[in-house]
mmCIF file of C-alpha atoms in Angstrom:
data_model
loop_
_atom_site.group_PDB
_atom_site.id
_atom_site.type_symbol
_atom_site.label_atom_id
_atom_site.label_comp_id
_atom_site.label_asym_id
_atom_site.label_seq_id
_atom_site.Cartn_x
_atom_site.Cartn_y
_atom_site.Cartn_z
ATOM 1 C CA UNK A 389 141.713 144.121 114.699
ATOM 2 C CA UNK A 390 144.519 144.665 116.676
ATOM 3 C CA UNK A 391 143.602 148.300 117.587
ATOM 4 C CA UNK A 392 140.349 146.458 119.145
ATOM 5 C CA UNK A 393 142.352 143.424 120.535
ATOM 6 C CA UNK A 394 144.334 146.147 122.388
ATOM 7 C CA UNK A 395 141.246 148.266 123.593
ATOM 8 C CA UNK A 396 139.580 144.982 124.668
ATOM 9 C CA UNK A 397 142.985 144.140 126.933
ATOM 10 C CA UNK A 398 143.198 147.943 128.541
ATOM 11 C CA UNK A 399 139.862 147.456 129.356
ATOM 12 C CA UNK A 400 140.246 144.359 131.176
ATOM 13 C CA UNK A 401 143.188 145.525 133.356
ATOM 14 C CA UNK A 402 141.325 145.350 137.484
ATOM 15 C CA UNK A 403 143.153 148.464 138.929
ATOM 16 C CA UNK A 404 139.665 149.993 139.640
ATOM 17 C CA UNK A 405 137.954 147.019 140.949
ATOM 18 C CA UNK A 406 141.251 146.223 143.153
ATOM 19 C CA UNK A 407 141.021 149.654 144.399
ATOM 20 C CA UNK A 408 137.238 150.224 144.961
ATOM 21 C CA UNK A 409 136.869 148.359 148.791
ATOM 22 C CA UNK A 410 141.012 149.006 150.447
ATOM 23 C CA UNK A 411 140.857 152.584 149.905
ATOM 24 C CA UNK A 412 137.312 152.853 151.104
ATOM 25 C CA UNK A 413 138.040 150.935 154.235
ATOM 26 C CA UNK A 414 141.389 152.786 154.893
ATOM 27 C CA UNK A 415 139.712 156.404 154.382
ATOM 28 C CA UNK A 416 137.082 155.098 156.802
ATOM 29 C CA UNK A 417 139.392 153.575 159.145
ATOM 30 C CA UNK A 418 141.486 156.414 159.455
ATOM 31 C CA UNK A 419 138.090 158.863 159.983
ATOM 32 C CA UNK A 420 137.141 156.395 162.885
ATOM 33 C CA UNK A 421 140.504 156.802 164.176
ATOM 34 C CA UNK A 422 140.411 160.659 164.542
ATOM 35 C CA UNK A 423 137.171 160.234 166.579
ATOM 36 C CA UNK A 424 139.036 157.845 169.262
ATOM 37 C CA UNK A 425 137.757 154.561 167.589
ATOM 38 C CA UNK A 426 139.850 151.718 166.850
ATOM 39 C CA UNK A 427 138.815 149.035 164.837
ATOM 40 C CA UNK A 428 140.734 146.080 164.336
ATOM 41 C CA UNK A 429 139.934 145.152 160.666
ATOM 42 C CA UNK A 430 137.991 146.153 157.562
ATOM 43 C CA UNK A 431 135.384 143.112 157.750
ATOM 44 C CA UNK A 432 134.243 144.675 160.932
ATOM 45 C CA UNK A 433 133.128 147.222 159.222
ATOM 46 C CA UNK A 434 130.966 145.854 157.460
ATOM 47 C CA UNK A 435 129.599 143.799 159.532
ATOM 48 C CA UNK A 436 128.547 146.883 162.007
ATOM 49 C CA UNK A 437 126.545 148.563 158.691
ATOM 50 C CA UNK A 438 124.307 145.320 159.121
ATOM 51 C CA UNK A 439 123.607 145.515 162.869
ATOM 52 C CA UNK A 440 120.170 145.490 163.941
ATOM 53 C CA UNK A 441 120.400 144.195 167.618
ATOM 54 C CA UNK A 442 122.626 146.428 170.267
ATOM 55 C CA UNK A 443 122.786 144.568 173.494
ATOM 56 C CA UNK A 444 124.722 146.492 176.281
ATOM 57 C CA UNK A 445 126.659 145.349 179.548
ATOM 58 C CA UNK A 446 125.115 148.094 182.325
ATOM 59 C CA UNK A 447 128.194 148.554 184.883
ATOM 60 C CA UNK A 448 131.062 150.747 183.299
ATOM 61 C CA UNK A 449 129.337 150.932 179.795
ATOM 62 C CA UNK A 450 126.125 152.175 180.515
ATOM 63 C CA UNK A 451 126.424 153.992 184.168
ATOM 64 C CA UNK A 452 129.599 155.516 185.304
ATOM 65 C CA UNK A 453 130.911 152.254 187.303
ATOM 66 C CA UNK A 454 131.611 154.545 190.193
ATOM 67 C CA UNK A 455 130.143 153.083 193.261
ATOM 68 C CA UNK A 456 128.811 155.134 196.201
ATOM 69 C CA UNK A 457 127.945 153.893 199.731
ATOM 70 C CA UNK A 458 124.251 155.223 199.443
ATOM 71 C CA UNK A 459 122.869 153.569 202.556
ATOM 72 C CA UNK A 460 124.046 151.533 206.004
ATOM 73 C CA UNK A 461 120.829 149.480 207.326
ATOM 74 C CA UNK A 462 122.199 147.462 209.937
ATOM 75 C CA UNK A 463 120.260 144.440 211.602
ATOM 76 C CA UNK A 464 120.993 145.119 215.388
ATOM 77 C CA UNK A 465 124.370 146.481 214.759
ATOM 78 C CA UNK A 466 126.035 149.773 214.639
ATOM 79 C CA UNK A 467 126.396 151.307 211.272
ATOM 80 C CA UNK A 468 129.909 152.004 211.759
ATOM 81 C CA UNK A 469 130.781 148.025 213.185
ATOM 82 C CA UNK A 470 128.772 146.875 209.985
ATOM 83 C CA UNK A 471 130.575 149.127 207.468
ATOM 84 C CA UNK A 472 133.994 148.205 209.354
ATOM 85 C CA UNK A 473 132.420 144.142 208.597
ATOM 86 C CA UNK A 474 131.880 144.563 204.759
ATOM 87 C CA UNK A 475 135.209 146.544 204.387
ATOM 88 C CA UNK A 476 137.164 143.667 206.216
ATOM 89 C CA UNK A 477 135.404 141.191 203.771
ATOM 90 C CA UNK A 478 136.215 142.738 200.809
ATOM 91 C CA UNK A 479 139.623 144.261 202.120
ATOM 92 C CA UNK A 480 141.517 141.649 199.353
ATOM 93 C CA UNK A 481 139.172 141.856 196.260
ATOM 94 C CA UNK A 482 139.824 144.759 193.641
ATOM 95 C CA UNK A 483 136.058 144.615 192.253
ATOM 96 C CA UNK A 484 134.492 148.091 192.214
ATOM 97 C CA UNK A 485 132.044 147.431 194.502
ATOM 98 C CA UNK A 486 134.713 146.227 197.178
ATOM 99 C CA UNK A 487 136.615 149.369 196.582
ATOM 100 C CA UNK A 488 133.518 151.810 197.390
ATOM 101 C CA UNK A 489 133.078 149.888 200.738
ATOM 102 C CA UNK A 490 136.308 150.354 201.215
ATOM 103 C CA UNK A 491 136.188 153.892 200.833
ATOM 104 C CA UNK A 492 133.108 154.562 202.383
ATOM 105 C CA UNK A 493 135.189 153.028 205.319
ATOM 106 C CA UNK A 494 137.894 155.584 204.982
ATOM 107 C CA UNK A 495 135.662 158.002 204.736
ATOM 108 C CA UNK A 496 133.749 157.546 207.881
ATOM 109 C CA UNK A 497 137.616 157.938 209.687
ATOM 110 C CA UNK A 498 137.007 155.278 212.036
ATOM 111 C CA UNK A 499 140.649 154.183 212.148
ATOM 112 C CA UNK A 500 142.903 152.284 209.938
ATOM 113 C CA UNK A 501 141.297 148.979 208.433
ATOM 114 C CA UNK A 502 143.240 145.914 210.227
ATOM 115 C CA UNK A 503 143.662 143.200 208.037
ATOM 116 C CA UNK A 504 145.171 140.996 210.183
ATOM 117 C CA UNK A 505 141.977 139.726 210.997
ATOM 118 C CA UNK A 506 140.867 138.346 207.825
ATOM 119 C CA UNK A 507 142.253 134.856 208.323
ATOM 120 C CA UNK A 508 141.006 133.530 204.564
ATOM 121 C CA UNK A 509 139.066 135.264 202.061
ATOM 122 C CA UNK A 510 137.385 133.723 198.836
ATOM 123 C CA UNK A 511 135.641 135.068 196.303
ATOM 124 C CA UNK A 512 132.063 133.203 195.295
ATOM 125 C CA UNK A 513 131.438 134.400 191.442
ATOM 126 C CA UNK A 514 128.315 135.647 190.539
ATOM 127 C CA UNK A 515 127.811 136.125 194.603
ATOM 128 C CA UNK A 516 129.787 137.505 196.656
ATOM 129 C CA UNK A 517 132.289 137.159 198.885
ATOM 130 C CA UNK A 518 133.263 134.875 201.487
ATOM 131 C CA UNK A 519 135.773 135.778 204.427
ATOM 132 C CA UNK A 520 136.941 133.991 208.327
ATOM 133 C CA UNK A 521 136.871 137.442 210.147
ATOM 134 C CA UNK A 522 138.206 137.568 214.257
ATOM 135 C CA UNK A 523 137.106 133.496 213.829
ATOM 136 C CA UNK A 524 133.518 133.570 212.430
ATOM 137 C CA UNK A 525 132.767 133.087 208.810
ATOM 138 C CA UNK A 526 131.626 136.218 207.030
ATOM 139 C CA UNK A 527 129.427 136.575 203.843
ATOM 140 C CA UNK A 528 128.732 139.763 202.359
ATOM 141 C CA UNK A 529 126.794 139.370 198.803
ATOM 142 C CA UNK A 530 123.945 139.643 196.880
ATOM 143 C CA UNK A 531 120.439 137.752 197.893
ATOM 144 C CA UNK A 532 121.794 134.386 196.416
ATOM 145 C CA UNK A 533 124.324 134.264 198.820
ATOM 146 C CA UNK A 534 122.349 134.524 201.726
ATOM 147 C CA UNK A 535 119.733 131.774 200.422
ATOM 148 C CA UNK A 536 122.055 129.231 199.067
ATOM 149 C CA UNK A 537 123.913 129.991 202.946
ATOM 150 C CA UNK A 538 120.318 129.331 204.763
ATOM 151 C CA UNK A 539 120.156 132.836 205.951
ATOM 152 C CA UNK A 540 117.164 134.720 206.475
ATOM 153 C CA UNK A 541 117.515 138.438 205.880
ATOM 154 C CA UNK A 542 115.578 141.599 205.287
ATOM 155 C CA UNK A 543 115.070 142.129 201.669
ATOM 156 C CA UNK A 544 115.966 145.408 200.495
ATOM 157 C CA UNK A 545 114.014 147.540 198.344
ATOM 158 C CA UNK A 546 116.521 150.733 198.634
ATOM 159 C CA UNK A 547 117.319 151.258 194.340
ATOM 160 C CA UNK A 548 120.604 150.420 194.197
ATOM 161 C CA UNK A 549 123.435 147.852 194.643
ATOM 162 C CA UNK A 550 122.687 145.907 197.517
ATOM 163 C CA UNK A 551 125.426 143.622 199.439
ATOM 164 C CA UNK A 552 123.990 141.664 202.554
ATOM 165 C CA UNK A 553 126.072 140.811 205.565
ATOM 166 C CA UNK A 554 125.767 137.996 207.508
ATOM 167 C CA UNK A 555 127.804 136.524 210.494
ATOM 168 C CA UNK A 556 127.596 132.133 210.254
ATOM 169 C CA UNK A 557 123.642 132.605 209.944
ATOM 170 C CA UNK A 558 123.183 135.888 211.630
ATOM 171 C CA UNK A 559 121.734 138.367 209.263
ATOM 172 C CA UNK A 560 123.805 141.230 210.108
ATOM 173 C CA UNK A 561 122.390 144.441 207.466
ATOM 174 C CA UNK A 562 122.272 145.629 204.635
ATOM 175 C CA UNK A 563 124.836 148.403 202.574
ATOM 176 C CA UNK A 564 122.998 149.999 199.683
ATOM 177 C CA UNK A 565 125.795 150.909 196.709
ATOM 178 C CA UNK A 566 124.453 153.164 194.007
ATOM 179 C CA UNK A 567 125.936 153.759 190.561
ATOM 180 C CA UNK A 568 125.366 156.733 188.274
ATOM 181 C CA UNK A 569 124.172 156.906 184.649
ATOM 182 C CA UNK A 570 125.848 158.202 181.772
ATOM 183 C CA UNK A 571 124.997 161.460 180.958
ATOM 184 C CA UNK A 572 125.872 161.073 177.414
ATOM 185 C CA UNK A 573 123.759 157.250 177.746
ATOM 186 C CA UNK A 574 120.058 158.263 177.260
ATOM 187 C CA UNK A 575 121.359 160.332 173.893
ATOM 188 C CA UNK A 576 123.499 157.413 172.746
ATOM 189 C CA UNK A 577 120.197 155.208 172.628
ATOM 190 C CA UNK A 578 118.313 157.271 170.920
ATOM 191 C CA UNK A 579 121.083 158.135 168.236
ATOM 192 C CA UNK A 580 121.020 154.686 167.475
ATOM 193 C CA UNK A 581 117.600 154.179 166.801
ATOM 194 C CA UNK A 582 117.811 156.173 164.405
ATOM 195 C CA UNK A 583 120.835 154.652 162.706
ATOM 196 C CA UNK A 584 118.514 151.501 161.804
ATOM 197 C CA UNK A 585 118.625 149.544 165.063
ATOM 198 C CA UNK A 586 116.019 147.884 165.544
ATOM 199 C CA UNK A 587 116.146 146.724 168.998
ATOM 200 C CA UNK A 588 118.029 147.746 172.182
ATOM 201 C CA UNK A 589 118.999 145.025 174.941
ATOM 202 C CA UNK A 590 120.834 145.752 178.237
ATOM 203 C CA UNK A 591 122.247 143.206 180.242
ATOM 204 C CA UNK A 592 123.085 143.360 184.616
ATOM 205 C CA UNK A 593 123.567 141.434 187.621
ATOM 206 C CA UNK A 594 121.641 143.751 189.664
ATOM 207 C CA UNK A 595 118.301 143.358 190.519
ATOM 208 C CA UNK A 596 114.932 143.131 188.542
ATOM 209 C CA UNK A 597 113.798 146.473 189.919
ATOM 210 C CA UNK A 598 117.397 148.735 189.429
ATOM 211 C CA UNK A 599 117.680 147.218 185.793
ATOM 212 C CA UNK A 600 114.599 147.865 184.751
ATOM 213 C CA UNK A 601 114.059 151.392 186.218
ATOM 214 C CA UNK A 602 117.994 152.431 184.193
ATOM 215 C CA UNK A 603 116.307 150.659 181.064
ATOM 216 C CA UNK A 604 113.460 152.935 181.245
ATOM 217 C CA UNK A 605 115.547 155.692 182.150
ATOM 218 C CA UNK A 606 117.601 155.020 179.069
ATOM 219 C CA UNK A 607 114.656 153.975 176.470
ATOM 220 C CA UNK A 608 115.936 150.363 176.323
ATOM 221 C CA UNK A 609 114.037 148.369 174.832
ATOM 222 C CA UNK A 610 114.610 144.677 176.393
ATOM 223 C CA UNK A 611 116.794 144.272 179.873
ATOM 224 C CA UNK A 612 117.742 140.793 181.864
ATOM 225 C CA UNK A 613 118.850 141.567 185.356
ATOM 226 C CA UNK A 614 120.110 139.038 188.075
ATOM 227 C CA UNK A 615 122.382 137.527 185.371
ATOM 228 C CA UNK A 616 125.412 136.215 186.372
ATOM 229 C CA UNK A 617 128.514 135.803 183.866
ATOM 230 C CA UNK A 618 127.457 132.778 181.958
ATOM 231 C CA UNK A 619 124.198 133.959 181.798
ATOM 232 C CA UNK A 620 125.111 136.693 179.719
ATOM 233 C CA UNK A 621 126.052 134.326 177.156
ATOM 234 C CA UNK A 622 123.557 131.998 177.247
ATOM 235 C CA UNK A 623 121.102 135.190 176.886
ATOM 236 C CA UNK A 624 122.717 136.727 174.032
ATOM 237 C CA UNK A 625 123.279 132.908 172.287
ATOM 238 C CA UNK A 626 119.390 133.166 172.562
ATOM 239 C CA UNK A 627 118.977 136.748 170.989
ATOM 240 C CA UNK A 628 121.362 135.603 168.261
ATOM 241 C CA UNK A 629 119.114 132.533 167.555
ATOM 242 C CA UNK A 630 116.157 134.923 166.917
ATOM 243 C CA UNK A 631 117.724 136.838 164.685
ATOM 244 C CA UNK A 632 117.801 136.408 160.131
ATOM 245 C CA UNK A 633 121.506 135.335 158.530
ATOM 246 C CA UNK A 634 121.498 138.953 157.063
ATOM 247 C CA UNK A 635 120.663 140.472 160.784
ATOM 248 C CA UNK A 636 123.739 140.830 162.562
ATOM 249 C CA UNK A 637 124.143 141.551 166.550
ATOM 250 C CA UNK A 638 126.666 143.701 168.543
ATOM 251 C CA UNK A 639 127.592 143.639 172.433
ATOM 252 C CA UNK A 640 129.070 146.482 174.140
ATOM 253 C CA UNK A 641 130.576 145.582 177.364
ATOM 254 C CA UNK A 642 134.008 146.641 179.621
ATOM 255 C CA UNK A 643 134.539 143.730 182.122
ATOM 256 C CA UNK A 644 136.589 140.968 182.192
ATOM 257 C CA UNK A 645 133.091 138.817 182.428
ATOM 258 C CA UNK A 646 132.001 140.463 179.374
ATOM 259 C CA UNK A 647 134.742 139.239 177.524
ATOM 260 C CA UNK A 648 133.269 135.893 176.230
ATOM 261 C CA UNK A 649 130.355 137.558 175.507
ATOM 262 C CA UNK A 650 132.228 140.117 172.957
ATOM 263 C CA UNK A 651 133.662 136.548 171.373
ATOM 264 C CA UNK A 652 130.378 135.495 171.017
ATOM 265 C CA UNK A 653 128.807 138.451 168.980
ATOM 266 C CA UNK A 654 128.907 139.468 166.035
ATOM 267 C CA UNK A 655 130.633 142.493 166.344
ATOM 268 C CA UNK A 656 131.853 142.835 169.755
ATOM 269 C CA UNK A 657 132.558 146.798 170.963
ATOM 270 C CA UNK A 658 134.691 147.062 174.058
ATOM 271 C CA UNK A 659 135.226 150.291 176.325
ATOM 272 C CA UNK A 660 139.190 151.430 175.851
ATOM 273 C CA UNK A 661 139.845 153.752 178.823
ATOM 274 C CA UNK A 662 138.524 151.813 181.736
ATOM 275 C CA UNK A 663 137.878 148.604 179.962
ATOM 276 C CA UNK A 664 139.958 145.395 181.131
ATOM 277 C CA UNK A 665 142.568 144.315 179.240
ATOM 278 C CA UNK A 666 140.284 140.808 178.223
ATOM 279 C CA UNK A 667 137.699 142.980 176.878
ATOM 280 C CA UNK A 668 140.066 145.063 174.947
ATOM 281 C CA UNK A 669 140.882 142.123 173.459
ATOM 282 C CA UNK A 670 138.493 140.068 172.880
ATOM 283 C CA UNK A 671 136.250 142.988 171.242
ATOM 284 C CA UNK A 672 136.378 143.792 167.626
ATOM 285 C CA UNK A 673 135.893 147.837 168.040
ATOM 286 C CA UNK A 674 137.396 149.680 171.056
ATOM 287 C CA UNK A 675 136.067 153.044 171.809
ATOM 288 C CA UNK A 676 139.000 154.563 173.263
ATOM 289 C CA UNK A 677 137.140 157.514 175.074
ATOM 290 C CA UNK A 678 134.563 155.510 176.659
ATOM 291 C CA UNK A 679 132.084 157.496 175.140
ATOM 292 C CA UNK A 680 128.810 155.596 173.784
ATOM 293 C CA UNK A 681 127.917 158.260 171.745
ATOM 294 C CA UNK A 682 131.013 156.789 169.555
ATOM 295 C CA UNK A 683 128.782 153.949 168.737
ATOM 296 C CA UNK A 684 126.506 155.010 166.262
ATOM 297 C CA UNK A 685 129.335 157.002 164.957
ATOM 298 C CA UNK A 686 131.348 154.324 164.018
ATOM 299 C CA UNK A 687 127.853 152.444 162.563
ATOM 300 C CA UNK A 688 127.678 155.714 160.539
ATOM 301 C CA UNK A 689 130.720 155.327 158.952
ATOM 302 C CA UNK A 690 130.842 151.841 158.231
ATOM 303 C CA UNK A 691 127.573 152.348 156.471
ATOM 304 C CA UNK A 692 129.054 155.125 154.223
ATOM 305 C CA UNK A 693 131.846 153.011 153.492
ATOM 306 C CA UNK A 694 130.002 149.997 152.336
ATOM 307 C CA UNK A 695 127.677 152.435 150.305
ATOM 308 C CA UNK A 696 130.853 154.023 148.601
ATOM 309 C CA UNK A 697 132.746 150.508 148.358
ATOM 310 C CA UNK A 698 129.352 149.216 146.147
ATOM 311 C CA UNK A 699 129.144 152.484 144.221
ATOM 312 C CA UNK A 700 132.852 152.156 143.275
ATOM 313 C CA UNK A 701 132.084 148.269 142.176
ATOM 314 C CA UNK A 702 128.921 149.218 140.359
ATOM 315 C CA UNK A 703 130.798 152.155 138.571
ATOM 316 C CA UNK A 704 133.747 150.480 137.386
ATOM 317 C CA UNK A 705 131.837 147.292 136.146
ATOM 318 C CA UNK A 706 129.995 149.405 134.432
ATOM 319 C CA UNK A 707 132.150 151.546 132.662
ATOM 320 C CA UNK A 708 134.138 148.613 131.818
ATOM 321 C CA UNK A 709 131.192 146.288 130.263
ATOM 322 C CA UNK A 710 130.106 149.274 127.957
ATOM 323 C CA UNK A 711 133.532 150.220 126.697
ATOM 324 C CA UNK A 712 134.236 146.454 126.721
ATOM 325 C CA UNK A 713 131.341 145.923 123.990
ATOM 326 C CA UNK A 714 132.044 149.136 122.175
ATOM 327 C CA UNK A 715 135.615 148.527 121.796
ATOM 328 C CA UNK A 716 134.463 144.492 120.572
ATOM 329 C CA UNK A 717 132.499 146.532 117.901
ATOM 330 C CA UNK A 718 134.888 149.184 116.941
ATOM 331 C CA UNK A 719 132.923 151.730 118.470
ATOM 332 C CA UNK A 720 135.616 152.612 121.107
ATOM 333 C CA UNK A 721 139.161 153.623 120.868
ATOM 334 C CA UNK A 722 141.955 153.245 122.602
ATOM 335 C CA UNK A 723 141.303 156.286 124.487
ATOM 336 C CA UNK A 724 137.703 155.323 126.007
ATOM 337 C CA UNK A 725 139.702 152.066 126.723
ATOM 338 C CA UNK A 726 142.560 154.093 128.936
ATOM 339 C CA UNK A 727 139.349 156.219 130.333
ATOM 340 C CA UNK A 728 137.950 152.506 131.700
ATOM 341 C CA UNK A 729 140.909 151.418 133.180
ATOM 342 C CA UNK A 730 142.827 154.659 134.539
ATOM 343 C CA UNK A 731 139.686 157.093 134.597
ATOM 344 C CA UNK A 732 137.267 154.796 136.448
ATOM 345 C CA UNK A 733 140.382 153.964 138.846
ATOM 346 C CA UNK A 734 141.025 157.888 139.288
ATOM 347 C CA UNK A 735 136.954 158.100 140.106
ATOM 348 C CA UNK A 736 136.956 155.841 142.533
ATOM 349 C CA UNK A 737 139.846 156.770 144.477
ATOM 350 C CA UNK A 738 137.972 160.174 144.271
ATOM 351 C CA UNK A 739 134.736 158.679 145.540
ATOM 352 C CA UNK A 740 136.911 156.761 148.354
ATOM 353 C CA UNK A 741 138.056 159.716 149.778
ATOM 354 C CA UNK A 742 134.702 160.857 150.655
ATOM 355 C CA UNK A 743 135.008 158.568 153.783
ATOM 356 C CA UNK A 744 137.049 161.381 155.006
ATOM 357 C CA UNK A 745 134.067 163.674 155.328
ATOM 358 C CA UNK A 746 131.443 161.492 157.167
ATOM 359 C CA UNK A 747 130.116 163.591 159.716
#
């Protein structure tokens, strides 16, 4: 009796069970590590295995967010008097669309940029900008701008970027500002898909027609364009709403706007090397390359870990249930009882490890 009494108690010892998930989630913490991928806690893990929705910002996660002066279509102007115009608008903002104006201005060498005549200069979210240049109110922005400001421009269907310029109510031109795609972006996608995600959603500001002609570029499967940065939110509140309590969605943005949005998800996956300090964050996973391929990486590996975490849990419940009833019945020694305790815990330290070698 007490031979059995003792079996019974080695058998009950936890080391196993205690062991089965932290190892699991360190091994696979440190793989995601060596591939440039930094995620901030174990739970996150699992929580990216169960991901069926991907919804990406476009700008700087999707396309290069390196903006090129494409075009200068200027309304009765000069090109070089209605770059000079946007570049003295934007002259005080650091967005990258301000900064390629800028240096398409440079470029052209037609003299250092005076900013003595910006008087004031505001920033209109979601819009554009706002500026008092040589005395006249200046408003270089997207088509919102110009209708909520009673002008009547040219619409442009150039793909691309487009910032209208317009003097009071004088429709100055147009600047077309294009932005490249990923190379690596089109893959990404697809290496999702077939990682179990079910549906792919991209996200932009730009117009209907630019959106939707990088979404079909990319294989996307939904995209919302002229979104400003509460609509974002509001849109992925909506695609959360749609989906089960075991479905789980992720956003991947890089912005500073995007940075409520990677609070909102479920798993919010931020861009580390030109990614704003909010979204860094604010985000759950930070891919510290910038590389999207990383994404279905990291999905990979948190889905091997939670396999390996329920094997381990399976194993040594097991083990410990049979040897447990044996040992009641005086089928089982004290050695099967050490075997359930210190063997199953040796096994699934063993079976841990095999986060290391997720490919």
């Amino acid at each position: 009796n007490v031979a059995r009494a003792l079996s019974v108690l080695m058998v009950d010892f936890s080391c196993a069970l205690k062991l089965a998930m932290p190892l699991a989630v360190l091994s696979a913490m440190r793989e995601a590590g060596r591939a440039h991928i930094t995620v901030k806690g174990g739970k996150y893990l699992e929580t990216l295995s169960k991901a069926d929705t991907i919804v990406f910002d476009k700008t700087g996660t999707l396309t290069k967010g390196e903006f090129v002066v494409s075009e200068v279509i200027p309304n009765g102007w000069e090109k070089e008097g209605l770059l000079e115009v946007a570049a003295l608008a934007e002259g005080y903002s650091d967005h990258p669309i301000s900064a390629a104006l800028k240096k398409a201005y440079e470029e052209a060498e037609l003299g250092e940029l005076s900013m003595d005549r910006v008087e004031q200069a505001e920033e209109i979210a979601g819009h554009g900008i706002k500026a008092k240049i040589d005395g006249r109110v200046v408003y270089a922005g997207n088509a919102k701008l110009m209708e909520e400001k009673g002008v009547e421009y040219e619409p442009c269907t150039v793909p691309g970027t487009v910032v209208y310029l317009a003097a009071e109510k004088e429709f100055l031109g147009t600047i077309v500002i294009s932005d490249t795609v990923k190379p690596e972006a089109k893959r990404a996608i697809a290496q999702l898909k077939q990682s179990g995600v079910k549906k792919t959603v991209m996200l932009t500001g730009d117009r209907k027609d630019v959106g939707e002609a990088v979404a079909e570029s990319l294989g996307i499967d939904e995209v919302y364009t002229d979104l400003l940065p509460g609509d974002k939110v509001d849109k992925v509140e909506a695609l959360l709403g749609e989906l089960s309590e075991k479905e789980k969605l992720g956003f991947v943005g890089d912005g500073i706007n995007d940075a409520p949005v990677l609070s909102r998800a479920d798993i919010g996956i931020a861009m580390g090397s030109m990614g704003s300090d909010a979204a860094i964050e604010a985000a759950d996973v930070v891919l510290m390359d910038d590389n999207i391929l990383k994404i279905s990486s990291i999905m990979r590996i948190a889905g091997k870990t939670l396999q390996i975490v329920h094997q381990n849990i399976v194993f040594a419940l097991g083990v410990k249930v049979l040897v447990l009833i044996l040992g009641a019945l005086g089928m089982a020694n004290m050695w099967e009882a050490v075997f359930a305790d210190v063997g199953v815990s040796v096994i699934a330290i063993l079976n841990s490890m095999r986060t290391l070698k997720v490919k």
